[in-house]
PDB file of C-alpha atoms in Angstrom:
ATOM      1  CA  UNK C 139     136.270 -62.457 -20.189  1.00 96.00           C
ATOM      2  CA  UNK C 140     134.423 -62.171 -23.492  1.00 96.00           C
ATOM      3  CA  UNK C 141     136.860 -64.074 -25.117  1.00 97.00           C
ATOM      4  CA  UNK C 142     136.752 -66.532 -22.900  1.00 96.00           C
ATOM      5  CA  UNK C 143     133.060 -66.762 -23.518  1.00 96.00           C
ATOM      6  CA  UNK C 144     133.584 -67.077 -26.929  1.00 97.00           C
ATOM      7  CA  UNK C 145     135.276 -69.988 -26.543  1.00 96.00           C
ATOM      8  CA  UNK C 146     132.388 -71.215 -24.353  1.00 97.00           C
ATOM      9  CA  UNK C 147     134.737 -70.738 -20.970  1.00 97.00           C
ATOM     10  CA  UNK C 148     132.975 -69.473 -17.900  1.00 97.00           C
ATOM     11  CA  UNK C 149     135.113 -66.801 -16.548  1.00 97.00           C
ATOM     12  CA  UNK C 150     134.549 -63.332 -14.732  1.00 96.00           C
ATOM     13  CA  UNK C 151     136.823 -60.665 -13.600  1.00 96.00           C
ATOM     14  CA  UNK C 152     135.692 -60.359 -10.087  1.00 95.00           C
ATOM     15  CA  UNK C 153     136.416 -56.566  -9.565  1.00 92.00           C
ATOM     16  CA  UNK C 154     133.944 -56.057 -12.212  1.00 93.00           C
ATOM     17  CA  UNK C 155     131.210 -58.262 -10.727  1.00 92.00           C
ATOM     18  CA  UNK C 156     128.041 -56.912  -8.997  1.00 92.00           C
ATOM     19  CA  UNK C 157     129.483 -58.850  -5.996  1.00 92.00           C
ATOM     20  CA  UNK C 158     132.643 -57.418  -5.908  1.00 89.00           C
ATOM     21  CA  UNK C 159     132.444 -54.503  -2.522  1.00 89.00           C
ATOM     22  CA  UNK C 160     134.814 -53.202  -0.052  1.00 84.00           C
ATOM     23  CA  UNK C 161     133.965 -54.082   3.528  1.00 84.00           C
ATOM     24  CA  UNK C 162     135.608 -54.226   7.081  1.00 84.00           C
ATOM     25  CA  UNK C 163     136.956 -57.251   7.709  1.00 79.00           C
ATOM     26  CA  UNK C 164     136.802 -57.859  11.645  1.00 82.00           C
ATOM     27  CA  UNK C 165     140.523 -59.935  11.352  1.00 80.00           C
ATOM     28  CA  UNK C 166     141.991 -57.482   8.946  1.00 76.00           C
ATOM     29  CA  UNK C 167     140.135 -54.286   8.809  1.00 78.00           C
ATOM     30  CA  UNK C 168     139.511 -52.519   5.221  1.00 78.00           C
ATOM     31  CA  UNK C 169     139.568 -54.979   2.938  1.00 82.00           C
ATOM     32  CA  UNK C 170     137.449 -56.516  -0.379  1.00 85.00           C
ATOM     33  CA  UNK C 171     135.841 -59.264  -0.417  1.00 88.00           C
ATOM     34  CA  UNK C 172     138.210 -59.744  -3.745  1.00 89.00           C
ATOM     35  CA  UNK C 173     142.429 -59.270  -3.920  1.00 92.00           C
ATOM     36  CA  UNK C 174     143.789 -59.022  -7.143  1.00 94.00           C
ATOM     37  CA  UNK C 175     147.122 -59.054  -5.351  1.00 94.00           C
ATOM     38  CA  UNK C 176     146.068 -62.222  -3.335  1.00 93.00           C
ATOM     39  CA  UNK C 177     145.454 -63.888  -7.124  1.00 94.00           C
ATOM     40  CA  UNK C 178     148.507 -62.790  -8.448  1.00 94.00           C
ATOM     41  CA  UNK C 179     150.149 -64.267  -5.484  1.00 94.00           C
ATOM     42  CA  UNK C 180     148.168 -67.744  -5.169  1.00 92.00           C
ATOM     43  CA  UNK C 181     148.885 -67.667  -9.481  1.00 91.00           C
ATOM     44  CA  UNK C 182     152.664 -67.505  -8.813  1.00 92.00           C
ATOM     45  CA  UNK C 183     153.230 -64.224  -9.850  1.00 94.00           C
ATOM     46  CA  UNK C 184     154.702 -62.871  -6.628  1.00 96.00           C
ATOM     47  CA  UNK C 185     155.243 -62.543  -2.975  1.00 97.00           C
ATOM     48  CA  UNK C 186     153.779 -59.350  -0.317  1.00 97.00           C
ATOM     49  CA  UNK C 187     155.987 -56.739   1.407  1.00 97.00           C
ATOM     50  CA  UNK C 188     155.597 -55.002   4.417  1.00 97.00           C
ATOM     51  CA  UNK C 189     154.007 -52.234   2.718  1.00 95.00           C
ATOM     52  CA  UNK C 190     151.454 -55.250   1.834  1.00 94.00           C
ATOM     53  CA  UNK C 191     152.089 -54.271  -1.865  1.00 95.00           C
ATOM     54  CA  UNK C 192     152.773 -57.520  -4.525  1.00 97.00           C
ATOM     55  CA  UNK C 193     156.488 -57.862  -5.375  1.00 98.00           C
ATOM     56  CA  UNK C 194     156.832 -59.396  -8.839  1.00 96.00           C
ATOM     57  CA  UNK C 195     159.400 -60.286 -11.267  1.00 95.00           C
ATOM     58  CA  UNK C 196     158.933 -56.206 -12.245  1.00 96.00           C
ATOM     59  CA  UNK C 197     158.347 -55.187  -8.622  1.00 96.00           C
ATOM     60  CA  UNK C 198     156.302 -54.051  -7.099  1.00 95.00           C
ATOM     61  CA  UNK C 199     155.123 -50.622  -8.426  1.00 90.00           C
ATOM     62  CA  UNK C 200     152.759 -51.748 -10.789  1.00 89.00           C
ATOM     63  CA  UNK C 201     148.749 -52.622 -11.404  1.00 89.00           C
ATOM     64  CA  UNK C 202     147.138 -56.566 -11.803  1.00 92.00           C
ATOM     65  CA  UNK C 203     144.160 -57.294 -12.808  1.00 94.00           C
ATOM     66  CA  UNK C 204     142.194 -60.921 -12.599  1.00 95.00           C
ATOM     67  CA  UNK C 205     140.223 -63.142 -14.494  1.00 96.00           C
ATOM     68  CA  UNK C 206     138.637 -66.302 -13.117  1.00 95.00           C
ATOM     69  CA  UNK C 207     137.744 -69.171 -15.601  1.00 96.00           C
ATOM     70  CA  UNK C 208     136.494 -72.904 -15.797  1.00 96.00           C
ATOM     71  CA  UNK C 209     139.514 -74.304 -17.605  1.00 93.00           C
ATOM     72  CA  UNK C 210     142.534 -76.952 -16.453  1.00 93.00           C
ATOM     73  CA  UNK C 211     145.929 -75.385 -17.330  1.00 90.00           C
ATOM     74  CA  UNK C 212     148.960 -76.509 -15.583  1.00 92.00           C
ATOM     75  CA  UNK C 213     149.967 -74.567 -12.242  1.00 88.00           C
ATOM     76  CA  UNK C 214     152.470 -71.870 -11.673  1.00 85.00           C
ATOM     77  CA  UNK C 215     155.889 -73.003 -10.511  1.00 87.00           C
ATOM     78  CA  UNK C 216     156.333 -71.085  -7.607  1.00 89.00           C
ATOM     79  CA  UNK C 217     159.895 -70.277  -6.945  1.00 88.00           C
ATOM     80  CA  UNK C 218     159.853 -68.691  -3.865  1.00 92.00           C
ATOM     81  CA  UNK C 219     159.249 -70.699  -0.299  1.00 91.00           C
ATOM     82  CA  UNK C 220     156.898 -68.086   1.794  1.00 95.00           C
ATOM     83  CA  UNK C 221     154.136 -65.804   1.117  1.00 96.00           C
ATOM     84  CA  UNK C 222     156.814 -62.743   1.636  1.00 97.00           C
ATOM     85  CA  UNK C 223     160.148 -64.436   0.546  1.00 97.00           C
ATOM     86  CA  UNK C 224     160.422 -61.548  -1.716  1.00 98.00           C
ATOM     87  CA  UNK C 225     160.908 -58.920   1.059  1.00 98.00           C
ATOM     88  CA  UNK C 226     164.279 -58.002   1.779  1.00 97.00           C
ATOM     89  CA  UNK C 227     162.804 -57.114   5.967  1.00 97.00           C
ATOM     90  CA  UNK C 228     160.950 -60.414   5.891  1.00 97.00           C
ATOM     91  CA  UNK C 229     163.413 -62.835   4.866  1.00 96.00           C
ATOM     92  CA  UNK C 230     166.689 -60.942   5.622  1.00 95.00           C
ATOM     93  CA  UNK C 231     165.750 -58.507   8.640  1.00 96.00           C
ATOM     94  CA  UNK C 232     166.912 -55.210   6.163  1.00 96.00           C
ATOM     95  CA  UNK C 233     165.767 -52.536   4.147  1.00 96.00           C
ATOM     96  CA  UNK C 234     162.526 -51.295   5.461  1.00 96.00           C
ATOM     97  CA  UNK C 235     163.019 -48.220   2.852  1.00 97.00           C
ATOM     98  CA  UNK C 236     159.274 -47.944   2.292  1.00 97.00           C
ATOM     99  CA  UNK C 237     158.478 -46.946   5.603  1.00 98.00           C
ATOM    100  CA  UNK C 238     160.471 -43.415   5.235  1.00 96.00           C
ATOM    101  CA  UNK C 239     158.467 -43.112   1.821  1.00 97.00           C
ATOM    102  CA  UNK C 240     155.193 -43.217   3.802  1.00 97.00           C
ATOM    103  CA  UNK C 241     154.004 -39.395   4.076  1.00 96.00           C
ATOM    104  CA  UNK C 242     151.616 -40.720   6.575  1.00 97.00           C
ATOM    105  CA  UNK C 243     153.450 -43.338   8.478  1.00 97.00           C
ATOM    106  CA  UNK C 244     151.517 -46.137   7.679  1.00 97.00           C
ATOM    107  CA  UNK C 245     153.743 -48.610   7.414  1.00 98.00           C
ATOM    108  CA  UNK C 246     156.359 -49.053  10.300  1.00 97.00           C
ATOM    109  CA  UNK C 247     157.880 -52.805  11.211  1.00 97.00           C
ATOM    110  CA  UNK C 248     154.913 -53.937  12.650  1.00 95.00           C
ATOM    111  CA  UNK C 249     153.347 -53.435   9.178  1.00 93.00           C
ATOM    112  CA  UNK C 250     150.920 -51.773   7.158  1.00 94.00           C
ATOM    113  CA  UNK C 251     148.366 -49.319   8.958  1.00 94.00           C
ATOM    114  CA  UNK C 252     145.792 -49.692   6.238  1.00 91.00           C
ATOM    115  CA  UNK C 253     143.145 -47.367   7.804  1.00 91.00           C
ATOM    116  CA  UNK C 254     145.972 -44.857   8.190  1.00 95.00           C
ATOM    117  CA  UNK C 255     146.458 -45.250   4.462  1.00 94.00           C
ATOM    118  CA  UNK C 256     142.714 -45.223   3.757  1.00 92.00           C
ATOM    119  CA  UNK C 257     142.614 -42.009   5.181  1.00 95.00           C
ATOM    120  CA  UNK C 258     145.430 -40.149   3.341  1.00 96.00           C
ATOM    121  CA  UNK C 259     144.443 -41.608   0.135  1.00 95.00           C
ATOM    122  CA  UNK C 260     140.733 -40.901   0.417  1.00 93.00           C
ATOM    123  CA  UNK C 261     140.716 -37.693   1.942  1.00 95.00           C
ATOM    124  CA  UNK C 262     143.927 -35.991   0.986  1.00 95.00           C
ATOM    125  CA  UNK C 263     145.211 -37.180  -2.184  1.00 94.00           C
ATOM    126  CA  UNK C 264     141.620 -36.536  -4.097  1.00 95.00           C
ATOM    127  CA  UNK C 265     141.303 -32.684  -3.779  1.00 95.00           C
ATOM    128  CA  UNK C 266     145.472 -32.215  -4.883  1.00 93.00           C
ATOM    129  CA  UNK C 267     144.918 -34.520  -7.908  1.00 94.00           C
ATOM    130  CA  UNK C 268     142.091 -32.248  -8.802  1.00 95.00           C
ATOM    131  CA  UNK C 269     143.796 -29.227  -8.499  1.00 96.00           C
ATOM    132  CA  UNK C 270     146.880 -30.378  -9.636  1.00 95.00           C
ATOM    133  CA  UNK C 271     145.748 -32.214 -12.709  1.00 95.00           C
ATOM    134  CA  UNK C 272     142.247 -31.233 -13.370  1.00 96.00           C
ATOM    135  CA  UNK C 273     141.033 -34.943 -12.692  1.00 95.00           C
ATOM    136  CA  UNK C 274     139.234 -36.864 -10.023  1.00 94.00           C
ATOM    137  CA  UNK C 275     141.440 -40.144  -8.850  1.00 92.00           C
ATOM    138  CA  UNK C 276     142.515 -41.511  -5.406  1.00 89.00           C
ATOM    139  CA  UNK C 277     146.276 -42.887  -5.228  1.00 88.00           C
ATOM    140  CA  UNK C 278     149.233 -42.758  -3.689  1.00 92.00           C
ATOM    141  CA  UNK C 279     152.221 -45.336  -4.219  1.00 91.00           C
ATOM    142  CA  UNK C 280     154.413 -43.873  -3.069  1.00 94.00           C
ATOM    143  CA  UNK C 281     155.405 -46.879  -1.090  1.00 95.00           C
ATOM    144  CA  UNK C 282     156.121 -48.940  -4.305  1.00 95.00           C
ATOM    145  CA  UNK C 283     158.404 -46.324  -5.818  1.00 95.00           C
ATOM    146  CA  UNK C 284     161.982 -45.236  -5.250  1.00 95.00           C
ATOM    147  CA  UNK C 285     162.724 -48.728  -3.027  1.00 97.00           C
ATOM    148  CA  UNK C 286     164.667 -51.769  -4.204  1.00 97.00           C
ATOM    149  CA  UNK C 287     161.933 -53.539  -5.109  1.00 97.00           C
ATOM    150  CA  UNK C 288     159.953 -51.125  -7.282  1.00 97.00           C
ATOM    151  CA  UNK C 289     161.011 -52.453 -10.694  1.00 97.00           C
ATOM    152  CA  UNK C 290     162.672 -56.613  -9.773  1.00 97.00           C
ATOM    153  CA  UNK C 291     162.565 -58.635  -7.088  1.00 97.00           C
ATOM    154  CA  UNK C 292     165.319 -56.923  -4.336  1.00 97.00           C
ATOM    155  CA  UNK C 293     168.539 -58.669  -3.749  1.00 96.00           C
ATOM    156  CA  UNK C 294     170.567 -57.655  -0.786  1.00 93.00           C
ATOM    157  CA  UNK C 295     173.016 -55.756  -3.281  1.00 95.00           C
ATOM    158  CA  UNK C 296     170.824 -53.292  -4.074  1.00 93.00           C
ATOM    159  CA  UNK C 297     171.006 -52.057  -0.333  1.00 91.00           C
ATOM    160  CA  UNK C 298     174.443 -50.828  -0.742  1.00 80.00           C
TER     161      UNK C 298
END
């Protein structure tokens, strides 16, 4: 952002912007009023799971971050044709592995049970880093990790 305003560009990274809150979201529950996944996706970057995570060139176990500017540069190609093309369950009807990595069951074919989710990583996962690791942090992941897409974009090969 700063460099941006160095070169006399408006720009902001939303999650750090006084505006930026979580709220409930009467259509989908928990949410923010900003998605860094959403950007990532609407840049071309990517396409959402069941688990609702991003799945990118690198997969899907990984962190974005966003910055919004006032500039023209040319759009994204986006190779891909729907908003979860990447998904080997949306667009193929297999793999569903990161429902059995789900200690809480918050994901299942219907999708993600983000309040489920919420709850485990809010309430469970805080006290075990702490005691664990000597830090404070909420996380879990474990969804993104040990699946075909945590590290490339899943191909129905690496089912077998």
């Amino acid at each position: 952002v700063e460099r941006l305003k160095d070169e006399a560009i408006p720009a902001v990274a939303p999650v750090q912007s006084e505006h930026w809150a979580w709220q409930t979201s009467e259509k989908y529950g928990f949410a923010s009023n900003w998605s860094e996944r959403h950007a990532a996706y609407v840049s071309g970057l990517g396409t959402f799971g069941l688990s609702d995570g991003l799945i990118t060139q690198s997969g899907k176990a990984m962190r974005c971050g966003s910055v919004v500017a006032r500039v023209d540069i040319p759009p994204t190609p986006r190779p891909y044709e729907t908003h979860q093309s990447y998904c080997l369950f949306y667009s193929e009807g297999t793999c569903a592995k990161c429902i059995d990595r789900c200690p809480v069951k918050a994901i299942s074919k219907e999708g993600h049970d983000k309040e489920r989710c919420k709850k485990y990583v809010m309430e469970v996962t805080p006290p075990y880093v702490k005691s664990q690791f000597g830090f404070e942090a909420y996380a879990c992941g474990l969804c993104q990790t040990g699946i075909p897409c945590e590290s490339k974009i899943p191909t129905a090969d690496d089912l077998e």
